[in-house]
PDB file of C-alpha atoms in Angstrom:
ATOM      1  CA  LYS A   1      73.164 -85.665  69.790  1.00  0.00           C
ATOM      2  CA  GLN A   2      69.684 -84.946  68.436  1.00  0.00           C
ATOM      3  CA  GLU A   3      69.562 -83.866  64.804  1.00  0.00           C
ATOM      4  CA  VAL A   4      66.445 -82.692  62.985  1.00  0.00           C
ATOM      5  CA  THR A   5      66.139 -82.675  59.204  1.00  0.00           C
ATOM      6  CA  GLN A   6      63.393 -81.152  57.096  1.00  0.00           C
ATOM      7  CA  ILE A   7      62.695 -82.076  53.506  1.00  0.00           C
ATOM      8  CA  PRO A   8      62.232 -80.369  51.129  1.00  0.00           C
ATOM      9  CA  ALA A   9      64.153 -77.161  51.854  1.00  0.00           C
ATOM     10  CA  ALA A  10      61.798 -75.264  49.552  1.00  0.00           C
ATOM     11  CA  LEU A  11      58.442 -76.028  47.958  1.00  0.00           C
ATOM     12  CA  SER A  12      56.314 -74.109  45.489  1.00  0.00           C
ATOM     13  CA  VAL A  13      52.782 -75.258  44.644  1.00  0.00           C
ATOM     14  CA  PRO A  14      49.658 -73.744  43.053  1.00  0.00           C
ATOM     15  CA  GLU A  15      46.860 -72.527  45.255  1.00  0.00           C
ATOM     16  CA  GLY A  16      44.331 -75.154  46.295  1.00  0.00           C
ATOM     17  CA  GLU A  17      46.692 -78.102  46.405  1.00  0.00           C
ATOM     18  CA  ASN A  18      47.140 -80.348  49.415  1.00  0.00           C
ATOM     19  CA  LEU A  19      50.750 -80.712  50.509  1.00  0.00           C
ATOM     20  CA  VAL A  20      52.972 -82.523  52.985  1.00  0.00           C
ATOM     21  CA  LEU A  21      56.079 -81.261  54.750  1.00  0.00           C
ATOM     22  CA  ASN A  22      58.458 -83.791  56.261  1.00  0.00           C
ATOM     23  CA  CYS A  23      60.536 -83.775  59.422  1.00  0.00           C
ATOM     24  CA  SER A  24      62.865 -86.490  60.714  1.00  0.00           C
ATOM     25  CA  PHE A  25      64.834 -86.734  63.955  1.00  0.00           C
ATOM     26  CA  THR A  26      67.628 -89.047  65.034  1.00  0.00           C
ATOM     27  CA  ASP A  27      66.838 -89.673  68.720  1.00  0.00           C
ATOM     28  CA  SER A  28      63.358 -91.010  69.521  1.00  0.00           C
ATOM     29  CA  ALA A  29      63.634 -90.063  73.231  1.00  0.00           C
ATOM     30  CA  ILE A  30      61.553 -86.906  72.946  1.00  0.00           C
ATOM     31  CA  TYR A  31      58.854 -85.285  75.070  1.00  0.00           C
ATOM     32  CA  ASN A  32      57.058 -83.642  72.203  1.00  0.00           C
ATOM     33  CA  LEU A  33      57.355 -82.194  68.719  1.00  0.00           C
ATOM     34  CA  GLN A  34      56.229 -78.741  67.709  1.00  0.00           C
ATOM     35  CA  TRP A  35      55.568 -77.219  64.294  1.00  0.00           C
ATOM     36  CA  PHE A  36      56.110 -73.479  63.876  1.00  0.00           C
ATOM     37  CA  ARG A  37      55.438 -70.976  61.160  1.00  0.00           C
ATOM     38  CA  GLN A  38      57.799 -68.064  60.490  1.00  0.00           C
ATOM     39  CA  ASP A  39      56.953 -65.155  58.228  1.00  0.00           C
ATOM     40  CA  PRO A  40      59.848 -63.137  56.750  1.00  0.00           C
ATOM     41  CA  GLY A  41      61.491 -60.955  59.388  1.00  0.00           C
ATOM     42  CA  LYS A  42      59.184 -62.189  62.113  1.00  0.00           C
ATOM     43  CA  GLY A  43      59.346 -64.476  65.120  1.00  0.00           C
ATOM     44  CA  LEU A  44      57.953 -67.999  65.412  1.00  0.00           C
ATOM     45  CA  THR A  45      54.260 -68.795  65.669  1.00  0.00           C
ATOM     46  CA  SER A  46      53.348 -72.169  67.139  1.00  0.00           C
ATOM     47  CA  LEU A  47      51.021 -74.190  64.912  1.00  0.00           C
ATOM     48  CA  LEU A  48      50.722 -77.617  66.496  1.00  0.00           C
ATOM     49  CA  LEU A  49      52.195 -79.455  69.475  1.00  0.00           C
ATOM     50  CA  ILE A  50      52.223 -83.267  69.538  1.00  0.00           C
ATOM     51  CA  GLN A  51      53.071 -85.072  72.770  1.00  0.00           C
ATOM     52  CA  SER A  52      55.269 -88.159  72.511  1.00  0.00           C
ATOM     53  CA  SER A  53      52.287 -90.375  73.385  1.00  0.00           C
ATOM     54  CA  GLN A  54      50.129 -88.947  70.611  1.00  0.00           C
ATOM     55  CA  ARG A  55      49.939 -89.890  66.941  1.00  0.00           C
ATOM     56  CA  GLU A  56      48.485 -86.700  65.490  1.00  0.00           C
ATOM     57  CA  GLN A  57      47.067 -83.252  66.127  1.00  0.00           C
ATOM     58  CA  THR A  58      44.722 -81.179  63.988  1.00  0.00           C
ATOM     59  CA  SER A  59      44.008 -77.470  63.755  1.00  0.00           C
ATOM     60  CA  GLY A  60      41.791 -76.245  60.947  1.00  0.00           C
ATOM     61  CA  ARG A  61      43.424 -77.147  57.638  1.00  0.00           C
ATOM     62  CA  LEU A  62      46.575 -78.391  59.357  1.00  0.00           C
ATOM     63  CA  ASN A  63      47.246 -81.936  60.508  1.00  0.00           C
ATOM     64  CA  ALA A  64      50.502 -83.075  62.073  1.00  0.00           C
ATOM     65  CA  SER A  65      51.433 -86.709  62.632  1.00  0.00           C
ATOM     66  CA  LEU A  66      54.153 -88.262  64.751  1.00  0.00           C
ATOM     67  CA  ASP A  67      55.792 -91.678  64.446  1.00  0.00           C
ATOM     68  CA  LYS A  68      58.265 -91.597  67.309  1.00  0.00           C
ATOM     69  CA  SER A  69      59.680 -95.071  66.708  1.00  0.00           C
ATOM     70  CA  SER A  70      60.749 -94.201  63.174  1.00  0.00           C
ATOM     71  CA  GLY A  71      61.732 -90.638  64.047  1.00  0.00           C
ATOM     72  CA  ARG A  72      59.346 -88.954  61.628  1.00  0.00           C
ATOM     73  CA  SER A  73      56.676 -86.283  61.588  1.00  0.00           C
ATOM     74  CA  THR A  74      54.629 -84.816  58.767  1.00  0.00           C
ATOM     75  CA  LEU A  75      52.675 -81.587  58.489  1.00  0.00           C
ATOM     76  CA  TYR A  76      49.729 -81.840  56.102  1.00  0.00           C
ATOM     77  CA  ILE A  77      48.199 -78.633  54.754  1.00  0.00           C
ATOM     78  CA  ALA A  78      44.849 -79.000  53.012  1.00  0.00           C
ATOM     79  CA  ALA A  79      43.543 -76.684  50.304  1.00  0.00           C
ATOM     80  CA  SER A  80      46.594 -74.401  50.403  1.00  0.00           C
ATOM     81  CA  GLN A  81      46.166 -70.617  50.164  1.00  0.00           C
ATOM     82  CA  PRO A  82      48.621 -67.810  49.282  1.00  0.00           C
ATOM     83  CA  GLY A  83      48.493 -66.740  52.933  1.00  0.00           C
ATOM     84  CA  ASP A  84      50.102 -70.070  53.859  1.00  0.00           C
ATOM     85  CA  SER A  85      53.347 -68.912  52.239  1.00  0.00           C
ATOM     86  CA  ALA A  86      55.996 -68.893  54.971  1.00  0.00           C
ATOM     87  CA  THR A  87      58.822 -70.970  56.386  1.00  0.00           C
ATOM     88  CA  TYR A  88      57.701 -73.974  58.418  1.00  0.00           C
ATOM     89  CA  LEU A  89      59.974 -75.216  61.185  1.00  0.00           C
ATOM     90  CA  CYS A  90      59.850 -78.509  63.027  1.00  0.00           C
ATOM     91  CA  ALA A  91      61.366 -78.778  66.513  1.00  0.00           C
ATOM     92  CA  VAL A  92      61.682 -81.619  69.002  1.00  0.00           C
ATOM     93  CA  ARG A  93      61.841 -81.179  72.751  1.00  0.00           C
ATOM     94  CA  ALA A  94      64.273 -83.529  74.461  1.00  0.00           C
ATOM     95  CA  LEU A  95      64.333 -84.719  78.069  1.00  0.00           C
ATOM     96  CA  VAL A  96      66.340 -81.717  79.262  1.00  0.00           C
ATOM     97  CA  GLN A  97      63.771 -79.293  77.869  1.00  0.00           C
ATOM     98  CA  LYS A  98      66.045 -78.331  75.023  1.00  0.00           C
ATOM     99  CA  LEU A  99      64.266 -77.565  71.749  1.00  0.00           C
ATOM    100  CA  VAL A 100      66.182 -78.670  68.646  1.00  0.00           C
ATOM    101  CA  PHE A 101      65.114 -77.244  65.290  1.00  0.00           C
ATOM    102  CA  GLY A 102      65.285 -78.378  61.705  1.00  0.00           C
ATOM    103  CA  GLN A 103      66.436 -75.923  59.073  1.00  0.00           C
ATOM    104  CA  GLY A 104      62.909 -75.300  57.842  1.00  0.00           C
ATOM    105  CA  THR A 105      60.914 -75.652  54.633  1.00  0.00           C
ATOM    106  CA  ARG A 106      60.246 -72.450  52.702  1.00  0.00           C
ATOM    107  CA  LEU A 107      56.738 -72.757  51.250  1.00  0.00           C
ATOM    108  CA  THR A 108      55.373 -70.624  48.414  1.00  0.00           C
ATOM    109  CA  ILE A 109      51.726 -70.888  47.354  1.00  0.00           C
ATOM    110  CA  ASN A 110      51.162 -69.419  43.882  1.00  0.00           C
ATOM    111  CA  PRO A 111      47.776 -67.780  43.160  1.00  0.00           C
TER     112      PRO A 111
ATOM    113  CA  GLU B   1      47.916 -63.710  78.346  1.00  0.00           C
ATOM    114  CA  ALA B   2      50.691 -61.363  77.240  1.00  0.00           C
ATOM    115  CA  GLY B   3      53.334 -62.899  74.990  1.00  0.00           C
ATOM    116  CA  VAL B   4      57.121 -62.860  75.155  1.00  0.00           C
ATOM    117  CA  ALA B   5      58.353 -59.285  74.739  1.00  0.00           C
ATOM    118  CA  GLN B   6      61.677 -58.462  73.087  1.00  0.00           C
ATOM    119  CA  SER B   7      63.437 -55.220  72.327  1.00  0.00           C
ATOM    120  CA  PRO B   8      64.736 -53.666  70.228  1.00  0.00           C
ATOM    121  CA  ARG B   9      63.197 -55.075  67.036  1.00  0.00           C
ATOM    122  CA  TYR B  10      66.115 -54.017  64.880  1.00  0.00           C
ATOM    123  CA  LYS B  11      69.704 -52.996  65.535  1.00  0.00           C
ATOM    124  CA  ILE B  12      72.536 -52.027  63.194  1.00  0.00           C
ATOM    125  CA  ILE B  13      76.027 -51.714  64.632  1.00  0.00           C
ATOM    126  CA  GLU B  14      79.587 -51.644  63.384  1.00  0.00           C
ATOM    127  CA  LYS B  15      81.897 -54.578  64.029  1.00  0.00           C
ATOM    128  CA  ARG B  16      83.727 -54.420  67.350  1.00  0.00           C
ATOM    129  CA  GLN B  17      80.900 -52.441  68.933  1.00  0.00           C
ATOM    130  CA  SER B  18      78.765 -53.856  71.732  1.00  0.00           C
ATOM    131  CA  VAL B  19      75.020 -54.489  71.762  1.00  0.00           C
ATOM    132  CA  ALA B  20      72.415 -55.724  74.240  1.00  0.00           C
ATOM    133  CA  PHE B  21      69.030 -57.334  73.783  1.00  0.00           C
ATOM    134  CA  TRP B  22      66.220 -57.554  76.311  1.00  0.00           C
ATOM    135  CA  CYS B  23      63.557 -60.206  76.867  1.00  0.00           C
ATOM    136  CA  ASN B  24      60.523 -60.348  79.167  1.00  0.00           C
ATOM    137  CA  PRO B  25      59.033 -63.862  79.254  1.00  0.00           C
ATOM    138  CA  ILE B  26      55.448 -64.856  79.878  1.00  0.00           C
ATOM    139  CA  SER B  27      54.551 -64.341  83.523  1.00  0.00           C
ATOM    140  CA  GLY B  28      55.159 -67.471  85.573  1.00  0.00           C
ATOM    141  CA  HIS B  29      57.332 -69.219  82.986  1.00  0.00           C
ATOM    142  CA  ALA B  30      60.355 -70.566  84.819  1.00  0.00           C
ATOM    143  CA  THR B  31      62.423 -71.442  81.759  1.00  0.00           C
ATOM    144  CA  LEU B  32      63.834 -68.867  79.341  1.00  0.00           C
ATOM    145  CA  TYR B  33      65.839 -69.488  76.178  1.00  0.00           C
ATOM    146  CA  TRP B  34      67.903 -67.380  73.794  1.00  0.00           C
ATOM    147  CA  TYR B  35      68.217 -68.654  70.234  1.00  0.00           C
ATOM    148  CA  GLN B  36      70.311 -67.369  67.321  1.00  0.00           C
ATOM    149  CA  GLN B  37      68.854 -67.741  63.832  1.00  0.00           C
ATOM    150  CA  ILE B  38      71.159 -67.052  60.916  1.00  0.00           C
ATOM    151  CA  LEU B  39      69.435 -66.344  57.616  1.00  0.00           C
ATOM    152  CA  GLY B  40      68.266 -69.546  55.945  1.00  0.00           C
ATOM    153  CA  GLN B  41      68.899 -71.738  58.983  1.00  0.00           C
ATOM    154  CA  GLY B  42      66.869 -73.042  61.882  1.00  0.00           C
ATOM    155  CA  PRO B  43      67.271 -71.415  65.297  1.00  0.00           C
ATOM    156  CA  LYS B  44      70.216 -72.571  67.413  1.00  0.00           C
ATOM    157  CA  LEU B  45      70.088 -72.543  71.206  1.00  0.00           C
ATOM    158  CA  LEU B  46      72.575 -70.148  72.798  1.00  0.00           C
ATOM    159  CA  ILE B  47      71.575 -70.370  76.450  1.00  0.00           C
ATOM    160  CA  GLN B  48      68.823 -71.807  78.627  1.00  0.00           C
ATOM    161  CA  PHE B  49      67.867 -70.474  82.069  1.00  0.00           C
ATOM    162  CA  GLN B  50      65.725 -72.150  84.670  1.00  0.00           C
ATOM    163  CA  ASN B  51      64.621 -69.416  87.049  1.00  0.00           C
ATOM    164  CA  ASN B  52      67.859 -67.422  87.366  1.00  0.00           C
ATOM    165  CA  GLY B  53      70.259 -70.355  86.936  1.00  0.00           C
ATOM    166  CA  VAL B  54      71.945 -71.473  83.708  1.00  0.00           C
ATOM    167  CA  VAL B  55      70.936 -74.949  82.521  1.00  0.00           C
ATOM    168  CA  ASP B  56      72.739 -75.069  79.186  1.00  0.00           C
ATOM    169  CA  ASP B  57      75.189 -72.590  77.648  1.00  0.00           C
ATOM    170  CA  SER B  58      77.274 -75.089  75.712  1.00  0.00           C
ATOM    171  CA  GLN B  59      76.807 -73.268  72.388  1.00  0.00           C
ATOM    172  CA  LEU B  60      77.263 -69.739  73.716  1.00  0.00           C
ATOM    173  CA  PRO B  61      80.506 -68.115  72.438  1.00  0.00           C
ATOM    174  CA  LYS B  62      81.555 -67.063  75.885  1.00  0.00           C
ATOM    175  CA  ASP B  63      84.499 -64.953  74.726  1.00  0.00           C
ATOM    176  CA  ARG B  64      82.054 -62.391  73.333  1.00  0.00           C
ATOM    177  CA  PHE B  65      78.509 -63.325  74.404  1.00  0.00           C
ATOM    178  CA  SER B  66      77.075 -63.047  77.889  1.00  0.00           C
ATOM    179  CA  ALA B  67      73.584 -63.382  79.304  1.00  0.00           C
ATOM    180  CA  GLU B  68      71.915 -62.916  82.629  1.00  0.00           C
ATOM    181  CA  ARG B  69      68.488 -63.397  84.117  1.00  0.00           C
ATOM    182  CA  LEU B  70      68.189 -61.363  87.260  1.00  0.00           C
ATOM    183  CA  LYS B  71      65.472 -62.363  89.747  1.00  0.00           C
ATOM    184  CA  GLY B  72      64.350 -65.151  87.429  1.00  0.00           C
ATOM    185  CA  VAL B  73      62.245 -62.884  85.200  1.00  0.00           C
ATOM    186  CA  ASP B  74      63.715 -60.533  82.568  1.00  0.00           C
ATOM    187  CA  SER B  75      66.855 -61.446  80.691  1.00  0.00           C
ATOM    188  CA  THR B  76      69.505 -59.593  78.720  1.00  0.00           C
ATOM    189  CA  LEU B  77      71.868 -60.968  76.080  1.00  0.00           C
ATOM    190  CA  LYS B  78      75.018 -58.994  75.307  1.00  0.00           C
ATOM    191  CA  ILE B  79      77.582 -59.212  72.531  1.00  0.00           C
ATOM    192  CA  GLN B  80      80.942 -57.509  73.009  1.00  0.00           C
ATOM    193  CA  PRO B  81      82.688 -57.072  70.637  1.00  0.00           C
ATOM    194  CA  ALA B  82      80.419 -57.917  67.713  1.00  0.00           C
ATOM    195  CA  LYS B  83      81.657 -59.667  64.579  1.00  0.00           C
ATOM    196  CA  LEU B  84      80.166 -59.696  61.095  1.00  0.00           C
ATOM    197  CA  GLU B  85      79.069 -63.325  61.554  1.00  0.00           C
ATOM    198  CA  ASP B  86      76.899 -62.312  64.509  1.00  0.00           C
ATOM    199  CA  SER B  87      74.386 -60.840  62.065  1.00  0.00           C
ATOM    200  CA  ALA B  88      71.245 -62.855  62.776  1.00  0.00           C
ATOM    201  CA  VAL B  89      67.848 -62.783  64.418  1.00  0.00           C
ATOM    202  CA  TYR B  90      68.010 -63.308  68.174  1.00  0.00           C
ATOM    203  CA  LEU B  91      64.906 -65.020  69.502  1.00  0.00           C
ATOM    204  CA  CYS B  92      63.785 -65.310  73.081  1.00  0.00           C
ATOM    205  CA  ALA B  93      61.375 -68.033  74.195  1.00  0.00           C
ATOM    206  CA  SER B  94      59.859 -69.168  77.463  1.00  0.00           C
ATOM    207  CA  SER B  95      58.069 -72.232  78.776  1.00  0.00           C
ATOM    208  CA  PRO B  96      56.633 -73.468  82.077  1.00  0.00           C
ATOM    209  CA  LEU B  97      58.803 -75.624  84.301  1.00  0.00           C
ATOM    210  CA  ALA B  98      56.926 -78.904  83.825  1.00  0.00           C
ATOM    211  CA  PRO B  99      58.679 -80.707  81.012  1.00  0.00           C
ATOM    212  CA  GLY B 100      56.910 -82.192  78.074  1.00  0.00           C
ATOM    213  CA  ASN B 101      53.424 -80.860  78.634  1.00  0.00           C
ATOM    214  CA  TYR B 102      53.767 -77.460  77.064  1.00  0.00           C
ATOM    215  CA  GLY B 103      55.178 -75.939  73.970  1.00  0.00           C
ATOM    216  CA  TYR B 104      57.426 -72.954  73.712  1.00  0.00           C
ATOM    217  CA  THR B 105      56.272 -69.366  73.137  1.00  0.00           C
ATOM    218  CA  PHE B 106      58.607 -67.171  71.129  1.00  0.00           C
ATOM    219  CA  GLY B 107      59.001 -63.426  70.968  1.00  0.00           C
ATOM    220  CA  SER B 108      59.171 -61.465  67.715  1.00  0.00           C
ATOM    221  CA  GLY B 109      62.958 -61.439  67.777  1.00  0.00           C
ATOM    222  CA  THR B 110      65.665 -58.818  67.367  1.00  0.00           C
ATOM    223  CA  ARG B 111      67.279 -58.559  63.952  1.00  0.00           C
ATOM    224  CA  LEU B 112      70.947 -57.640  64.329  1.00  0.00           C
ATOM    225  CA  THR B 113      73.021 -56.412  61.414  1.00  0.00           C
ATOM    226  CA  VAL B 114      76.761 -55.997  61.950  1.00  0.00           C
ATOM    227  CA  VAL B 115      78.485 -53.888  59.285  1.00  0.00           C
TER     228      VAL B 115
END
């Protein structure tokens, strides 16, 4: 059974810092890994999608890496801004198209 | 391209009442998912449809939850009767049929409060 863990559960940093969010998964047989952002009371917004054959994906100030063999992914946020405050969710897509989520990291960027 | 549409956005009901949620996926997406997200947790898959057939409903509490996807497009999720622990956000997502090449697109969710 695939299990996804995100560390830390919560993170608070001053504006302008670079930061890393971690995601680990137990079964390396995945199709892809997706990072989402969730604002309070809202749905999920897709940030980055990494295929199992890829090592990283970049979008603006965001960079996600994938090490499938070790079951790890990281989301790097450069030059953080207060508008980045949200919950970040990592999810892996298994062979049967089922998306399994971590519990999320609640990020607060302090002005 | 239009996104995944869900309604209602919010619903408050008393325990033992029934409630229904509606989802319209992205046009052409064969696979539709319903997720339950309890406050402070990651979303948990309730049911997965491929066209109008059920692929996975192993975590659906079938004594009170039901879902259907008529004609392989829209879907409804029903809870009857509701319990206090059903208070959560119910998220609908869709994806194309080809596995692995696409991500999921989520709707805005329905926040259910059972009192």
